[in-house]
Amino acid sequence: REPGAMAEQARRRVEFIVPGVLALAVMSASFTGLAIATGFERKYGVLKRLGATALPRGVLLAGKTSAVLCLEVLQVALVGLVGLALGWRPHGSPLAVPALVVLGTAAFAGLGLLLAGTLRAEATLAAANLLWFALLFFGGVMFPLSKFPATLARLLQYLPTAALSDGLRAVLRDGSGLPGHDAVTLLAWAAVGLTAAAATFRWE
């Protein structure tokens, strides 16, 4: 193979992988990590003490989601720096990426807090890890949804992982603005997940 063709293939691979890794970092922090940490906080009585105060459930959930966002700033910066070192050159609107990350964080945090607020800590640990692997495999993170049968791919595009990874690729690789389909999908997951979590969350 000619060096130019090999370099082009490597560039395309990096342009596909970096947005996927960014989506994976968001999912890991705001879904799996948040769900497991909160589940064991419930088990050990940390949240029970908070529940004895005037702190509303909605404020607690919002605070946990905001804390995850701070962690993700560091993760995104680190992944971006590694990508740049590998030859990745981002494109698109600089405001679209933070918007997608915030929507993705809200979507995954809602799901994570829903698990943590309703299941036992051990069940949350198992369910969060199982769903993490399922979303990693079926969510278009490491390989495109086009690898799946067409009917299944059309359904998988509504997963939050697929919406976030595809949305980030549309911006960072293809140079688009905020992709409407992916943004609306993440917004819907966030609204449903956070609302359900706030309504069902148990302090103990």
JSON list of N, CA and C in Angstrom, two decimals, residues 135 138-140 145-146 148-163 166 181-182 185 189:
[
{"chain": "A", "resi": 135, "resn": "LEU", "atom": "N", "xyz": [-24.27, -0.83, 25.86]},
{"chain": "A", "resi": 135, "resn": "LEU", "atom": "CA", "xyz": [-24.25, 0.46, 25.16]},
{"chain": "A", "resi": 135, "resn": "LEU", "atom": "C", "xyz": [-22.96, 0.65, 24.39]},
{"chain": "A", "resi": 138, "resn": "PHE", "atom": "N", "xyz": [-23.50, -1.77, 21.23]},
{"chain": "A", "resi": 138, "resn": "PHE", "atom": "CA", "xyz": [-24.59, -1.43, 20.31]},
{"chain": "A", "resi": 138, "resn": "PHE", "atom": "C", "xyz": [-24.71, 0.07, 20.04]},
{"chain": "A", "resi": 139, "resn": "GLY", "atom": "N", "xyz": [-23.88, 0.89, 20.69]},
{"chain": "A", "resi": 139, "resn": "GLY", "atom": "CA", "xyz": [-24.06, 2.34, 20.61]},
{"chain": "A", "resi": 139, "resn": "GLY", "atom": "C", "xyz": [-23.20, 3.06, 19.61]},
{"chain": "A", "resi": 140, "resn": "GLY", "atom": "N", "xyz": [-22.52, 2.33, 18.72]},
{"chain": "A", "resi": 140, "resn": "GLY", "atom": "CA", "xyz": [-21.73, 2.98, 17.69]},
{"chain": "A", "resi": 140, "resn": "GLY", "atom": "C", "xyz": [-20.49, 3.68, 18.20]},
{"chain": "A", "resi": 145, "resn": "LEU", "atom": "N", "xyz": [-22.71, 2.06, 13.26]},
{"chain": "A", "resi": 145, "resn": "LEU", "atom": "CA", "xyz": [-23.97, 1.32, 13.27]},
{"chain": "A", "resi": 145, "resn": "LEU", "atom": "C", "xyz": [-24.26, 0.65, 11.94]},
{"chain": "A", "resi": 146, "resn": "SER", "atom": "N", "xyz": [-23.61, 1.11, 10.87]},
{"chain": "A", "resi": 146, "resn": "SER", "atom": "CA", "xyz": [-23.81, 0.49, 9.56]},
{"chain": "A", "resi": 146, "resn": "SER", "atom": "C", "xyz": [-23.34, -0.95, 9.51]},
{"chain": "A", "resi": 148, "resn": "PHE", "atom": "N", "xyz": [-24.36, -3.12, 11.54]},
{"chain": "A", "resi": 148, "resn": "PHE", "atom": "CA", "xyz": [-25.53, -3.91, 11.94]},
{"chain": "A", "resi": 148, "resn": "PHE", "atom": "C", "xyz": [-26.53, -3.98, 10.78]},
{"chain": "A", "resi": 149, "resn": "PRO", "atom": "N", "xyz": [-27.44, -4.95, 10.82]},
{"chain": "A", "resi": 149, "resn": "PRO", "atom": "CA", "xyz": [-28.52, -4.96, 9.83]},
{"chain": "A", "resi": 149, "resn": "PRO", "atom": "C", "xyz": [-29.28, -3.64, 9.82]},
{"chain": "A", "resi": 150, "resn": "ALA", "atom": "N", "xyz": [-29.77, -3.24, 8.66]},
{"chain": "A", "resi": 150, "resn": "ALA", "atom": "CA", "xyz": [-30.36, -1.91, 8.49]},
{"chain": "A", "resi": 150, "resn": "ALA", "atom": "C", "xyz": [-31.50, -1.64, 9.47]},
{"chain": "A", "resi": 151, "resn": "THR", "atom": "N", "xyz": [-32.39, -2.62, 9.67]},
{"chain": "A", "resi": 151, "resn": "THR", "atom": "CA", "xyz": [-33.53, -2.41, 10.57]},
{"chain": "A", "resi": 151, "resn": "THR", "atom": "C", "xyz": [-33.06, -2.20, 12.00]},
{"chain": "A", "resi": 152, "resn": "LEU", "atom": "N", "xyz": [-32.10, -3.00, 12.43]},
{"chain": "A", "resi": 152, "resn": "LEU", "atom": "CA", "xyz": [-31.57, -2.86, 13.78]},
{"chain": "A", "resi": 152, "resn": "LEU", "atom": "C", "xyz": [-30.83, -1.54, 13.94]},
{"chain": "A", "resi": 153, "resn": "ALA", "atom": "N", "xyz": [-30.07, -1.15, 12.92]},
{"chain": "A", "resi": 153, "resn": "ALA", "atom": "CA", "xyz": [-29.31, 0.11, 12.98]},
{"chain": "A", "resi": 153, "resn": "ALA", "atom": "C", "xyz": [-30.24, 1.31, 13.14]},
{"chain": "A", "resi": 154, "resn": "ARG", "atom": "N", "xyz": [-31.40, 1.27, 12.49]},
{"chain": "A", "resi": 154, "resn": "ARG", "atom": "CA", "xyz": [-32.34, 2.38, 12.62]},
{"chain": "A", "resi": 154, "resn": "ARG", "atom": "C", "xyz": [-32.87, 2.51, 14.04]},
{"chain": "A", "resi": 155, "resn": "LEU", "atom": "N", "xyz": [-32.99, 1.40, 14.74]},
{"chain": "A", "resi": 155, "resn": "LEU", "atom": "CA", "xyz": [-33.42, 1.44, 16.13]},
{"chain": "A", "resi": 155, "resn": "LEU", "atom": "C", "xyz": [-32.29, 1.86, 17.07]},
{"chain": "A", "resi": 156, "resn": "LEU", "atom": "N", "xyz": [-31.10, 1.37, 16.79]},
{"chain": "A", "resi": 156, "resn": "LEU", "atom": "CA", "xyz": [-29.96, 1.65, 17.66]},
{"chain": "A", "resi": 156, "resn": "LEU", "atom": "C", "xyz": [-29.57, 3.12, 17.65]},
{"chain": "A", "resi": 157, "resn": "GLN", "atom": "N", "xyz": [-29.92, 3.84, 16.58]},
{"chain": "A", "resi": 157, "resn": "GLN", "atom": "CA", "xyz": [-29.54, 5.26, 16.51]},
{"chain": "A", "resi": 157, "resn": "GLN", "atom": "C", "xyz": [-30.24, 6.10, 17.57]},
{"chain": "A", "resi": 158, "resn": "TYR", "atom": "N", "xyz": [-31.27, 5.53, 18.20]},
{"chain": "A", "resi": 158, "resn": "TYR", "atom": "CA", "xyz": [-31.97, 6.26, 19.26]},
{"chain": "A", "resi": 158, "resn": "TYR", "atom": "C", "xyz": [-31.41, 5.96, 20.65]},
{"chain": "A", "resi": 159, "resn": "LEU", "atom": "N", "xyz": [-30.39, 5.11, 20.74]},
{"chain": "A", "resi": 159, "resn": "LEU", "atom": "CA", "xyz": [-29.71, 4.92, 22.01]},
{"chain": "A", "resi": 159, "resn": "LEU", "atom": "C", "xyz": [-28.92, 6.19, 22.35]},
{"chain": "A", "resi": 160, "resn": "PRO", "atom": "N", "xyz": [-28.81, 6.53, 23.63]},
{"chain": "A", "resi": 160, "resn": "PRO", "atom": "CA", "xyz": [-28.07, 7.75, 23.98]},
{"chain": "A", "resi": 160, "resn": "PRO", "atom": "C", "xyz": [-26.61, 7.69, 23.57]},
{"chain": "A", "resi": 161, "resn": "THR", "atom": "N", "xyz": [-26.01, 6.50, 23.64]},
{"chain": "A", "resi": 161, "resn": "THR", "atom": "CA", "xyz": [-24.60, 6.38, 23.24]},
{"chain": "A", "resi": 161, "resn": "THR", "atom": "C", "xyz": [-24.44, 6.65, 21.75]},
{"chain": "A", "resi": 162, "resn": "ALA", "atom": "N", "xyz": [-25.34, 6.11, 20.96]},
{"chain": "A", "resi": 162, "resn": "ALA", "atom": "CA", "xyz": [-25.28, 6.32, 19.51]},
{"chain": "A", "resi": 162, "resn": "ALA", "atom": "C", "xyz": [-25.51, 7.79, 19.18]},
{"chain": "A", "resi": 163, "resn": "ALA", "atom": "N", "xyz": [-26.47, 8.40, 19.85]},
{"chain": "A", "resi": 163, "resn": "ALA", "atom": "CA", "xyz": [-26.76, 9.82, 19.58]},
{"chain": "A", "resi": 163, "resn": "ALA", "atom": "C", "xyz": [-25.55, 10.68, 19.93]},
{"chain": "A", "resi": 166, "resn": "ASP", "atom": "N", "xyz": [-22.42, 9.64, 17.45]},
{"chain": "A", "resi": 166, "resn": "ASP", "atom": "CA", "xyz": [-22.69, 10.09, 16.08]},
{"chain": "A", "resi": 166, "resn": "ASP", "atom": "C", "xyz": [-22.75, 11.62, 16.00]},
{"chain": "A", "resi": 181, "resn": "HIS", "atom": "N", "xyz": [-31.11, 15.73, 15.16]},
{"chain": "A", "resi": 181, "resn": "HIS", "atom": "CA", "xyz": [-31.62, 14.42, 15.56]},
{"chain": "A", "resi": 181, "resn": "HIS", "atom": "C", "xyz": [-30.94, 13.93, 16.83]},
{"chain": "A", "resi": 182, "resn": "ASP", "atom": "N", "xyz": [-29.62, 14.04, 16.87]},
{"chain": "A", "resi": 182, "resn": "ASP", "atom": "CA", "xyz": [-28.87, 13.53, 18.02]},
{"chain": "A", "resi": 182, "resn": "ASP", "atom": "C", "xyz": [-29.14, 14.38, 19.26]},
{"chain": "A", "resi": 185, "resn": "THR", "atom": "N", "xyz": [-32.60, 13.52, 20.56]},
{"chain": "A", "resi": 185, "resn": "THR", "atom": "CA", "xyz": [-32.59, 12.19, 21.18]},
{"chain": "A", "resi": 185, "resn": "THR", "atom": "C", "xyz": [-32.00, 12.26, 22.58]},
{"chain": "A", "resi": 189, "resn": "TRP", "atom": "N", "xyz": [-33.90, 11.56, 26.27]},
{"chain": "A", "resi": 189, "resn": "TRP", "atom": "CA", "xyz": [-33.38, 10.64, 27.30]},
{"chain": "A", "resi": 189, "resn": "TRP", "atom": "C", "xyz": [-33.16, 11.38, 28.61]}
]
